[in-house]
Coordinates of C-alpha atoms and ligand atoms in Angstrom, one line a residue:
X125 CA 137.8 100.5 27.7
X126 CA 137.2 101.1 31.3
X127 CA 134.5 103.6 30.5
X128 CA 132.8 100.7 28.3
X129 CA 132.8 97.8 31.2
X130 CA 131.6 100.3 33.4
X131 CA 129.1 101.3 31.3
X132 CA 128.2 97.5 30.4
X133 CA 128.3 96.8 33.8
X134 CA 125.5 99.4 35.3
X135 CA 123.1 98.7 32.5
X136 CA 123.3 95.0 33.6
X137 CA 122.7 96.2 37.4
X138 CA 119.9 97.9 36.1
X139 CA 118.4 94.7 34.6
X140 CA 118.7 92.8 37.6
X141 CA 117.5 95.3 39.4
X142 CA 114.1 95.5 37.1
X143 CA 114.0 92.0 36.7
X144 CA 114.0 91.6 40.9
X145 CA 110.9 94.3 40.6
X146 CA 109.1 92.3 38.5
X147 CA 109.6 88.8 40.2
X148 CA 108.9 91.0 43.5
X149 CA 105.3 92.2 42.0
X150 CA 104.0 88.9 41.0
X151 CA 104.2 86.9 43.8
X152 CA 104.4 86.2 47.8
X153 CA 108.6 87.5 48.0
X154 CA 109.3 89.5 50.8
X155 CA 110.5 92.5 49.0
X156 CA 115.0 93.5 50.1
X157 CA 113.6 96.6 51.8
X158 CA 111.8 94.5 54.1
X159 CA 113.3 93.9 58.1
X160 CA 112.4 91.1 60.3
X161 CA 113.0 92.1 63.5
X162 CA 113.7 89.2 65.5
X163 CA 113.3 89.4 69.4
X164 CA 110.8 88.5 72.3
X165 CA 107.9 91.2 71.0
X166 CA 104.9 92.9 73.2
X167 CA 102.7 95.7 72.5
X168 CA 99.1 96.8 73.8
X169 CA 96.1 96.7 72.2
X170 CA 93.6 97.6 74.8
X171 CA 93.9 98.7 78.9
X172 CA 94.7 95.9 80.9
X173 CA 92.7 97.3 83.5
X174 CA 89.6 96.5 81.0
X175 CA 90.5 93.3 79.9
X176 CA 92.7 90.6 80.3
X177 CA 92.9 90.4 76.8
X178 CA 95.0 93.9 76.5
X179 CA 98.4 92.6 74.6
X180 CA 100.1 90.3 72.5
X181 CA 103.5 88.9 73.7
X182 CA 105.3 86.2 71.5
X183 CA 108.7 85.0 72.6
X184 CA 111.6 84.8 70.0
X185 CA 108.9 86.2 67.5
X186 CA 109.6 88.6 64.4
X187 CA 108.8 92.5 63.9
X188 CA 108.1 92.7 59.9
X189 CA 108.5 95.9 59.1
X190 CA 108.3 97.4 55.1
X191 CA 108.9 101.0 54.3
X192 CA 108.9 102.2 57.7
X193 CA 105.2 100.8 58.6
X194 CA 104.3 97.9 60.6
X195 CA 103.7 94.8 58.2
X196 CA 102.6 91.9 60.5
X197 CA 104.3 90.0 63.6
X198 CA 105.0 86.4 63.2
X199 CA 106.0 83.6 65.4
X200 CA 109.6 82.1 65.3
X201 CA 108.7 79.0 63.0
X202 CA 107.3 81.9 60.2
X203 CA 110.8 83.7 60.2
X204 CA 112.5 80.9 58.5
X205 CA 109.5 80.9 55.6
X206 CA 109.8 84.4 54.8
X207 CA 113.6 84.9 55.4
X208 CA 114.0 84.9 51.4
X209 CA 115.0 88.7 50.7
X210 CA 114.6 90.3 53.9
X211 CA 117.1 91.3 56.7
X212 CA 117.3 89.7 59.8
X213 CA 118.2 92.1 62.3
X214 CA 118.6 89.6 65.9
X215 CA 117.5 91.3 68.9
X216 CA 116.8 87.0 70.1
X217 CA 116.9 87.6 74.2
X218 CA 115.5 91.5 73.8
X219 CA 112.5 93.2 74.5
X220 CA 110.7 94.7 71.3
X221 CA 108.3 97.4 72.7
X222 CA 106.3 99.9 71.1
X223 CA 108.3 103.9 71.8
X224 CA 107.7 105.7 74.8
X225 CA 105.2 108.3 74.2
X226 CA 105.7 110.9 76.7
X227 CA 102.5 113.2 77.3
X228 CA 104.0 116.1 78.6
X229 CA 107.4 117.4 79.1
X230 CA 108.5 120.9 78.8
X231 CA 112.1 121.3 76.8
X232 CA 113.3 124.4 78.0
X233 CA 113.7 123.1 81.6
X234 CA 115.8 120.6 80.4
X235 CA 118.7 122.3 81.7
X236 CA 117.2 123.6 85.0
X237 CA 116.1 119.9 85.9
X238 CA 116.7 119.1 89.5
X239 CA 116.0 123.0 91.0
X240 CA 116.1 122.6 94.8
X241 CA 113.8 123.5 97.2
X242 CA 110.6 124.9 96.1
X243 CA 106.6 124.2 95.3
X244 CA 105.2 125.2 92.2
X245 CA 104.3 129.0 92.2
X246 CA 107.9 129.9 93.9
X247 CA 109.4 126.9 91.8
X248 CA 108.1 128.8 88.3
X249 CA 109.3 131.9 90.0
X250 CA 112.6 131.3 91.2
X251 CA 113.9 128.9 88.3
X252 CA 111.4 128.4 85.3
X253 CA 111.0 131.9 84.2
X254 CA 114.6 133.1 84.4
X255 CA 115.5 129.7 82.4
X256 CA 113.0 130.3 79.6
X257 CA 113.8 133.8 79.0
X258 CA 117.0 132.7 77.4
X259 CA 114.7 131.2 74.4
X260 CA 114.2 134.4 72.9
X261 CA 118.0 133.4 71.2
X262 CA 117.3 130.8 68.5
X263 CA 120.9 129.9 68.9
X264 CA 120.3 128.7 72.2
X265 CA 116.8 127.5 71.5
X266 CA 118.6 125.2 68.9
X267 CA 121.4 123.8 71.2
X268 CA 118.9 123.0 73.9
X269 CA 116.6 121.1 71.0
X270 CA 119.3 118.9 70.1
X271 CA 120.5 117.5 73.3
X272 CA 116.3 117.2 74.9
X273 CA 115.8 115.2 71.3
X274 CA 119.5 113.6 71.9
X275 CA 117.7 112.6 75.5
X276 CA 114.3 111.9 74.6
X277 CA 115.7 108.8 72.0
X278 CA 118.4 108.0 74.1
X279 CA 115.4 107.0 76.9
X280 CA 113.3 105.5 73.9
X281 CA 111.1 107.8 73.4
X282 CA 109.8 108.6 69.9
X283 CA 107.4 110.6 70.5
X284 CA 106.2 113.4 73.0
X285 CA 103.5 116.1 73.2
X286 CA 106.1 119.4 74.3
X287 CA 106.0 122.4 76.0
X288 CA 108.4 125.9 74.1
X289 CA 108.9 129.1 75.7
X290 CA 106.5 132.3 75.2
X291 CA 108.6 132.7 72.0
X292 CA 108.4 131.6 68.3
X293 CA 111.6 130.8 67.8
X294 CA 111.6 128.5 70.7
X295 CA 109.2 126.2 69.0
X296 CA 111.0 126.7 65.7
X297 CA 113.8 125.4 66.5
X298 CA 112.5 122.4 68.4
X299 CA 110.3 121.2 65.4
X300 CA 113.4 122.0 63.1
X301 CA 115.6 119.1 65.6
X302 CA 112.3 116.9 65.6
X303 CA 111.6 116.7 61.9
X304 CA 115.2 116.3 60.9
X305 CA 114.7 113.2 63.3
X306 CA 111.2 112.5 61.6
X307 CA 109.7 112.0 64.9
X308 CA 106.3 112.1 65.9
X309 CA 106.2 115.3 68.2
X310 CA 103.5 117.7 69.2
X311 CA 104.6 121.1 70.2
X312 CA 103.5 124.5 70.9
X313 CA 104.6 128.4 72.1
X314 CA 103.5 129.4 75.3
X315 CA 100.6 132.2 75.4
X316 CA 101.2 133.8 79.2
X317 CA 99.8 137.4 79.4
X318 CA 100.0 138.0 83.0
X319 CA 101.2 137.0 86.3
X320 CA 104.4 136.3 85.1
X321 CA 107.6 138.6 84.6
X322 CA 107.0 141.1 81.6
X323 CA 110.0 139.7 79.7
X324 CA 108.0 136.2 79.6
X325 CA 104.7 137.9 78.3
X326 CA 103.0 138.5 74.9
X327 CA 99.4 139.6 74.4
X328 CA 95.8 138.4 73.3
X329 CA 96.5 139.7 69.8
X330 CA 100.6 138.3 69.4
X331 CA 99.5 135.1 70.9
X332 CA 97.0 134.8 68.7
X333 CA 99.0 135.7 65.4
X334 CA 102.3 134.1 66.6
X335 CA 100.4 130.7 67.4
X336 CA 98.7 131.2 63.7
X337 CA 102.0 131.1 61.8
X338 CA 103.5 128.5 63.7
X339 CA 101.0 126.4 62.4
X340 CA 101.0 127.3 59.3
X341 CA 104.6 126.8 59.3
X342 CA 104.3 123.6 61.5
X343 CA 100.9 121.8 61.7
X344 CA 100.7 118.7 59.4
X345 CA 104.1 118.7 58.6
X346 CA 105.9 115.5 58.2
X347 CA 105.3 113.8 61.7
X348 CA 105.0 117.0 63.2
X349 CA 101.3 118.8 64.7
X350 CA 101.1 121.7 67.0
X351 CA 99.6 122.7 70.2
X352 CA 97.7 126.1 71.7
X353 CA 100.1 126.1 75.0
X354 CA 98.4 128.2 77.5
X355 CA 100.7 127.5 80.2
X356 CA 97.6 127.5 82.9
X357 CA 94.8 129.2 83.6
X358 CA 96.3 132.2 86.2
X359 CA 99.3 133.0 83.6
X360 CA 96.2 133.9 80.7
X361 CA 94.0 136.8 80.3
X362 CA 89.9 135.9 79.8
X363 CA 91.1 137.7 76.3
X364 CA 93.9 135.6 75.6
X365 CA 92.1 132.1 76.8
X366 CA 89.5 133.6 73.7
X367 CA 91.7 134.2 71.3
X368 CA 93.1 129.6 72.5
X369 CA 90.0 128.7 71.5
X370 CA 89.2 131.1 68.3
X371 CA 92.4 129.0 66.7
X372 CA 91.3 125.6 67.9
X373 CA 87.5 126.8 65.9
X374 CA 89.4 128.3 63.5
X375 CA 92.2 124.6 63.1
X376 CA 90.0 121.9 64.1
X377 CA 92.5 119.2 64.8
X378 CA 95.1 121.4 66.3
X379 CA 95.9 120.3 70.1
X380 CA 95.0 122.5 73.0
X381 CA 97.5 121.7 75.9
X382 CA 98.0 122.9 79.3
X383 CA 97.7 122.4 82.8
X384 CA 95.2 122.0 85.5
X385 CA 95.0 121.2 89.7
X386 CA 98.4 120.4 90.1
X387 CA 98.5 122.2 93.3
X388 CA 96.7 123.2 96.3
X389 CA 97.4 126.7 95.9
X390 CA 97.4 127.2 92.5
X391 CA 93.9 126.1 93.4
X392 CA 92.8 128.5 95.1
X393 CA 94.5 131.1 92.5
X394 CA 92.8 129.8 90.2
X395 CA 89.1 130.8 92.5
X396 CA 90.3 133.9 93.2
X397 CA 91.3 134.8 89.6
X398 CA 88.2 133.5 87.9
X399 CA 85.2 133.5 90.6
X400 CA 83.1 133.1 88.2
X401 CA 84.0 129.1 87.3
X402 CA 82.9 126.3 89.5
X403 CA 85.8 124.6 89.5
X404 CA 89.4 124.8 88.0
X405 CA 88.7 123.0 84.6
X406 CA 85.6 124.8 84.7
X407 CA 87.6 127.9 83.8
X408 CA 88.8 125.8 80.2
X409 CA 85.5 124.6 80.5
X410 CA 83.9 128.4 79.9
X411 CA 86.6 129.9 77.5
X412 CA 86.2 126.3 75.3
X413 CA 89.4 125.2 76.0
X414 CA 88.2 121.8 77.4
X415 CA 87.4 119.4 74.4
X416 CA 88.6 116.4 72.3
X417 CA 92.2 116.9 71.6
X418 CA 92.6 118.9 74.8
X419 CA 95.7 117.6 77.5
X420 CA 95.7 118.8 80.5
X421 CA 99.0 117.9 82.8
X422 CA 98.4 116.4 86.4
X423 CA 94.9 117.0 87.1
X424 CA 95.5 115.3 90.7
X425 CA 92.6 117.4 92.6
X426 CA 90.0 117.2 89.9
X427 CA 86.5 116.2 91.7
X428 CA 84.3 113.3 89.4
X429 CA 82.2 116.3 88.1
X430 CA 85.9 117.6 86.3
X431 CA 86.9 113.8 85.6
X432 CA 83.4 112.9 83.9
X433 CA 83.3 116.7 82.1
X434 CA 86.7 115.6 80.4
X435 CA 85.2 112.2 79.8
X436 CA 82.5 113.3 78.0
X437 CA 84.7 115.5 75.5
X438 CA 86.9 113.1 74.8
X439 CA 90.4 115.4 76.4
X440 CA 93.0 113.7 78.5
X441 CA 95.6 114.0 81.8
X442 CA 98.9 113.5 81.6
X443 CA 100.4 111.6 84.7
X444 CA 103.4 113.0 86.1
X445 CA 104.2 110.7 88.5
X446 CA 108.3 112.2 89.2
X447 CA 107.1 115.8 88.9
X448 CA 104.1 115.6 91.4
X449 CA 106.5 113.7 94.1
X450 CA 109.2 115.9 93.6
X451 CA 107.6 119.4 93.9
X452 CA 105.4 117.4 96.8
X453 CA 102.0 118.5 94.7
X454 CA 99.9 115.4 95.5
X455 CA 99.0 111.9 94.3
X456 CA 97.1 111.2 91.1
X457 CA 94.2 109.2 91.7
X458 CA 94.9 106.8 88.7
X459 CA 92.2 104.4 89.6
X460 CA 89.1 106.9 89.9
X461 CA 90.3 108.8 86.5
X462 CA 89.8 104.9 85.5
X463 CA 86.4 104.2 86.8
X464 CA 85.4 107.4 85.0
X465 CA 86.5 106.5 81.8
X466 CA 89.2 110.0 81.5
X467 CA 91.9 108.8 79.0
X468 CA 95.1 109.2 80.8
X469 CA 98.6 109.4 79.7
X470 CA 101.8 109.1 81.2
X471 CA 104.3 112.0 81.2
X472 CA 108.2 112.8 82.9
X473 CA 107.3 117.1 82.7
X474 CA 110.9 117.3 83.0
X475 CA 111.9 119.9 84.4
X476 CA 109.8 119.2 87.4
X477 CA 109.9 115.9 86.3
X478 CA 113.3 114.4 87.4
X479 CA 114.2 112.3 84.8
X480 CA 113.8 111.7 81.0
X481 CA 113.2 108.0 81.3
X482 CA 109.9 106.5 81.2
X483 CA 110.9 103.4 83.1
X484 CA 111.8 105.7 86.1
X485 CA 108.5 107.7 85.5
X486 CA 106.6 103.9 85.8
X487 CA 108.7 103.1 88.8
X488 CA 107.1 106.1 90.7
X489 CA 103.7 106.2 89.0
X490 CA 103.7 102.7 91.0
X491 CA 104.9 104.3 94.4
X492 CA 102.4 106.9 93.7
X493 CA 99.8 104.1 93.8
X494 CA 100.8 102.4 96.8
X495 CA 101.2 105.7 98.6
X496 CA 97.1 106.3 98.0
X497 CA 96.9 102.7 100.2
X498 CA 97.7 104.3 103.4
X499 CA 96.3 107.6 103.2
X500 CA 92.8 108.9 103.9
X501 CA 90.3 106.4 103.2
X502 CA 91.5 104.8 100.2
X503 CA 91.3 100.9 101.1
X504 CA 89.9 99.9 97.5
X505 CA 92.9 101.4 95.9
X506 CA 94.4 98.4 93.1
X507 CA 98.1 98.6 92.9
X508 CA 99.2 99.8 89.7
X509 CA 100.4 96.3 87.5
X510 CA 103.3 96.7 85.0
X511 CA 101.6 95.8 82.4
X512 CA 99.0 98.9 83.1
X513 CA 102.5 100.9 83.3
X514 CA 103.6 99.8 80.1
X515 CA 100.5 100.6 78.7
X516 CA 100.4 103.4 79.7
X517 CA 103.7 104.4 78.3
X518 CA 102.7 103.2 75.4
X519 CA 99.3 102.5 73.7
X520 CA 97.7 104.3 76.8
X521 CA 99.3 107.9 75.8
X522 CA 99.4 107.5 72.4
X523 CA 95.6 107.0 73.4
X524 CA 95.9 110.2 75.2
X525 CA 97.1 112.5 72.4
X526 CA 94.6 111.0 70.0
X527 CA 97.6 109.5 67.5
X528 CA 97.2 105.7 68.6
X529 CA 95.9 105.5 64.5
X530 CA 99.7 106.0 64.2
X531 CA 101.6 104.8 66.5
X532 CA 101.3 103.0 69.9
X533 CA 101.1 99.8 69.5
X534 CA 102.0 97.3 66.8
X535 CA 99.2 97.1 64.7
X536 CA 99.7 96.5 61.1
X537 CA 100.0 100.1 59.2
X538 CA 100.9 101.7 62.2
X539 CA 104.4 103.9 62.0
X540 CA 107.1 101.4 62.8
X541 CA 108.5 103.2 66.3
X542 CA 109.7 100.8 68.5
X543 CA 112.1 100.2 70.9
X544 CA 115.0 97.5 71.3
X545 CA 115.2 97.1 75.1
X546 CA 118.0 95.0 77.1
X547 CA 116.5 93.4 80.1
X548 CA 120.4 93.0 81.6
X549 CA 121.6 96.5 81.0
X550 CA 123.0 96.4 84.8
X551 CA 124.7 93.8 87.0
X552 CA 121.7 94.1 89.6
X553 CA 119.1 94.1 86.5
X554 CA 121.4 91.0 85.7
X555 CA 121.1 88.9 88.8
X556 CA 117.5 90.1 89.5
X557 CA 116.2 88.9 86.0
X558 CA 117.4 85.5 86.7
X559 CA 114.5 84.5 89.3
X560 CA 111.9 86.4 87.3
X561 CA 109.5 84.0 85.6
X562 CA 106.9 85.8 84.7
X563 CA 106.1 88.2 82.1
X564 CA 105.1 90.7 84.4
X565 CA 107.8 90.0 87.2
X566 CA 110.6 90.6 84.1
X567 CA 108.6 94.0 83.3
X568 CA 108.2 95.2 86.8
X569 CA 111.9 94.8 87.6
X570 CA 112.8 96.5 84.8
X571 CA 110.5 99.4 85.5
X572 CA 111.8 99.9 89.1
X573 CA 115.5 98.8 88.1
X574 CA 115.9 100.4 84.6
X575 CA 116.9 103.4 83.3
X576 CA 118.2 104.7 79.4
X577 CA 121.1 102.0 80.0
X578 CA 118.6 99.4 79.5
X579 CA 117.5 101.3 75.9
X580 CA 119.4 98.9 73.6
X581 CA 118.1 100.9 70.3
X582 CA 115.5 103.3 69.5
X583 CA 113.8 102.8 65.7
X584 CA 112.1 105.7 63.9
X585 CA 110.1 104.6 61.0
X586 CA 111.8 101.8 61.1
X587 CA 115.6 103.6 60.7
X588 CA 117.9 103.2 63.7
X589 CA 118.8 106.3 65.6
Ligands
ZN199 ZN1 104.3 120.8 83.1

């Protein structure tokens, strides 16, 4: 008898459940799988340095979001019409923001962030290199991944364009973390053939047939594309910056990322090491490193002639606002990288970088900023508006690493990453955010005051993590 009402009783389930299909199919119902996400809700949709038109805020507003993709955002009156068969999931008195996209960090420094003392060719020396030999052991490769993904959606961001180690297994076991996640993460092995220690180097030939499998293995997986990672120019062989760009021919939409005039030294290693390029990017520039789908971190001494040569291919900087204040490299000159037209992003390079958190990487990229107002003769420098920081967190590096087609901003189709964020998350953020009025006075003090605390939830694909 039991086995018979049970048996009665799924085949009726099963009816309703067809018979809610087919109702679903013919008509305007909001399908059950369907979330309204109800909260105050902002994204970008151009640079507000460009336009004043650059982003859509609607108070109390809903975040429709079907199967993991953005279906539309509608006002507060339109969440009671289409309430019928979709959750309600009330964020009402939260922020709803697009996920931090961080354009360059490097995971195994996660766990040699905050090394004392040192610029960056003694910094590399003294703590980076000894650090990233441990990576040849998957095992530790693998607990490193999880906590610097643990970290990375604890801060709210969802997706990130990541440095490994010289070895495989490095990136192996970060993509592993990252698509068991299903984040949106670009990632690549290191290629480094001299000037560093000879237990961090491989060669032309193994960087060139370790970086093929990995994307085999990798590239176009899931959410998951990968990078040619020459760490910079001083660090490659003329043979081994071929063999970069004989992949990139060889896997068109593959990323090239590295570095570029971060510091004043490396600077003039670079001149010495390559005498015969014009300039620092003039070195990618000759071994066709430099093109769309190129990233290069810092950038904060490129002349115009570099700024317009990236322009015109269509490659990117990533703005590391803690990292270049904390190894004391220089300030980025945001606003002439603007006038050119040089997509920029905005990155934490953790381990230089001293945090994880894109708010505290806003909160200095504005310091940075107002630091260029007293210094040399920079009078018509504009002071960096939290609504250009946001964007540039957001829409403005997914901009950056060419996948604002995917994510970025809230565009119907687009992957539903977002962000659930608490404007109150300390007593000072608290007290503060009662005398802000403004849209922009609420977002500046929570990009000076706030940290992960103020990261209520982080969505992948619409699933909370
Ligand atoms: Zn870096």
């Amino acid at each position: 008898m039991v086995v018979e009402t049970l048996s009665l009783s799924s085949s009726i389930k099963s009816n309703i459940v067809k018979l809610f299909l087919l109702l679903s199919a013919s008509s305007n119902f909001v399908y059950a799988e369907t979330t309204i996400f109800q909260g105050d809700i902002l994204h970008f949709t151009a640079d507000p340095a460009k336009t004043s038109k650059a982003y859509e805020y609607i108070e109390n507003g809903g975040l429709i979001v079907k199967d993991g993709i953005i279906a539309e955002i509608i006002s507060e009156e339109e969440i009671s019409k289409k309430q019928r068969g979709a959750e309600i999931v009330d964020y009402r008195g939260k922020l709803i923001l697009p996920g931090f996209i961080d354009s360059h960090i490097h995971y195994p420094q996660t766990g040699m962030i905050a090394a004392h003392g040192e610029q960056l060719l003694e910094w590399l020396k003294e703590y980076t290199f000894p650090t990233e030999s441990k990576f040849s052991d998957k095992e530790h490769a693998k607990e490193v991944a999880e906590f610097f993904i643990s970290q990375l959606l604890k801060n709210g961001t969802t997706s990130a364009l990541v440095f490994g180690t010289v070895h495989p297994e490095s990136v192996d076991a970060l993509f592993e973390v990252a698509q068991r996640e299903n984040m949106r993460l670009i990632a690549g092995k290191v290629l480094m053939d001299r000037n560093a220690p000879e237990y961090l180097q491989d060669t032309p030939e193994s960087a060139y047939s370790d970086s093929k499998k990995l994307i085999e293995r990798w590239h176009n997986k899931d959410r998951l594309s990968y990078a040619i990672t020459p760490r910079f120019a001083p660090t490659s062989t003329p043979e081994q910056l071929k063999q970069a760009a004989k992949l990139l021919d060889e896997y068109p939409d593959v990323y090239m990322h590295t570095h570029v005039s971060e510091n004043k030294d490396e600077i003039n290693w670079v001149k010495s090491l390559f005498p015969e390029a014009n300039s620092y990017l003039d070195v990618y520039n000759i071994y066709g490193l430099n093109r769309d789908h190129s990233v290069f971190a810092h950038g904060i001494y490129l002349d115009d002639q570099e700024m317009e040569s990236m322009a015109s291919v269509g490659s990117a900087i990533a703005f590391c606002p803690t990292s270049n204040l904390f190894l004391g490299s220089g300030l980025f000159p945001l606003n002439r990288a603007e006038e050119i037209n040089v997509s920029v992003g905005l990155g934490t390079d953790v381990g230089a970088g001293t945090s994880f958190s894109m708010l505290e990487t806003m909160d200095e990229a504005y310091k940075i900023i107002q630091l260029q107002k007293s210094i040399g003769n920079n009078t018509g420098v504009k002071t960096l508006s939290p609504l250009k920081a946001f964007y540039l967190a957001t829409l403005g590096s997914a901009k950056a690493l060419d996948i604002d087609d995917k994510v970025g901003s809230f565009e119907k189709g687009k992957e539903a990453d977002f962000i659930v964020i608490d404007l109150k998350s300390t007593d000072l953020m608290k007290f503060r955010m009662k005398s802000a009025r403004t849209l922009e006075e609420k977002l500046f003090a929570l990009q000076v005051l706030g940290d992960d605390r103020a990261i209520h939830s982080t969505y992948i694909m619409g699933n909370r993590k």
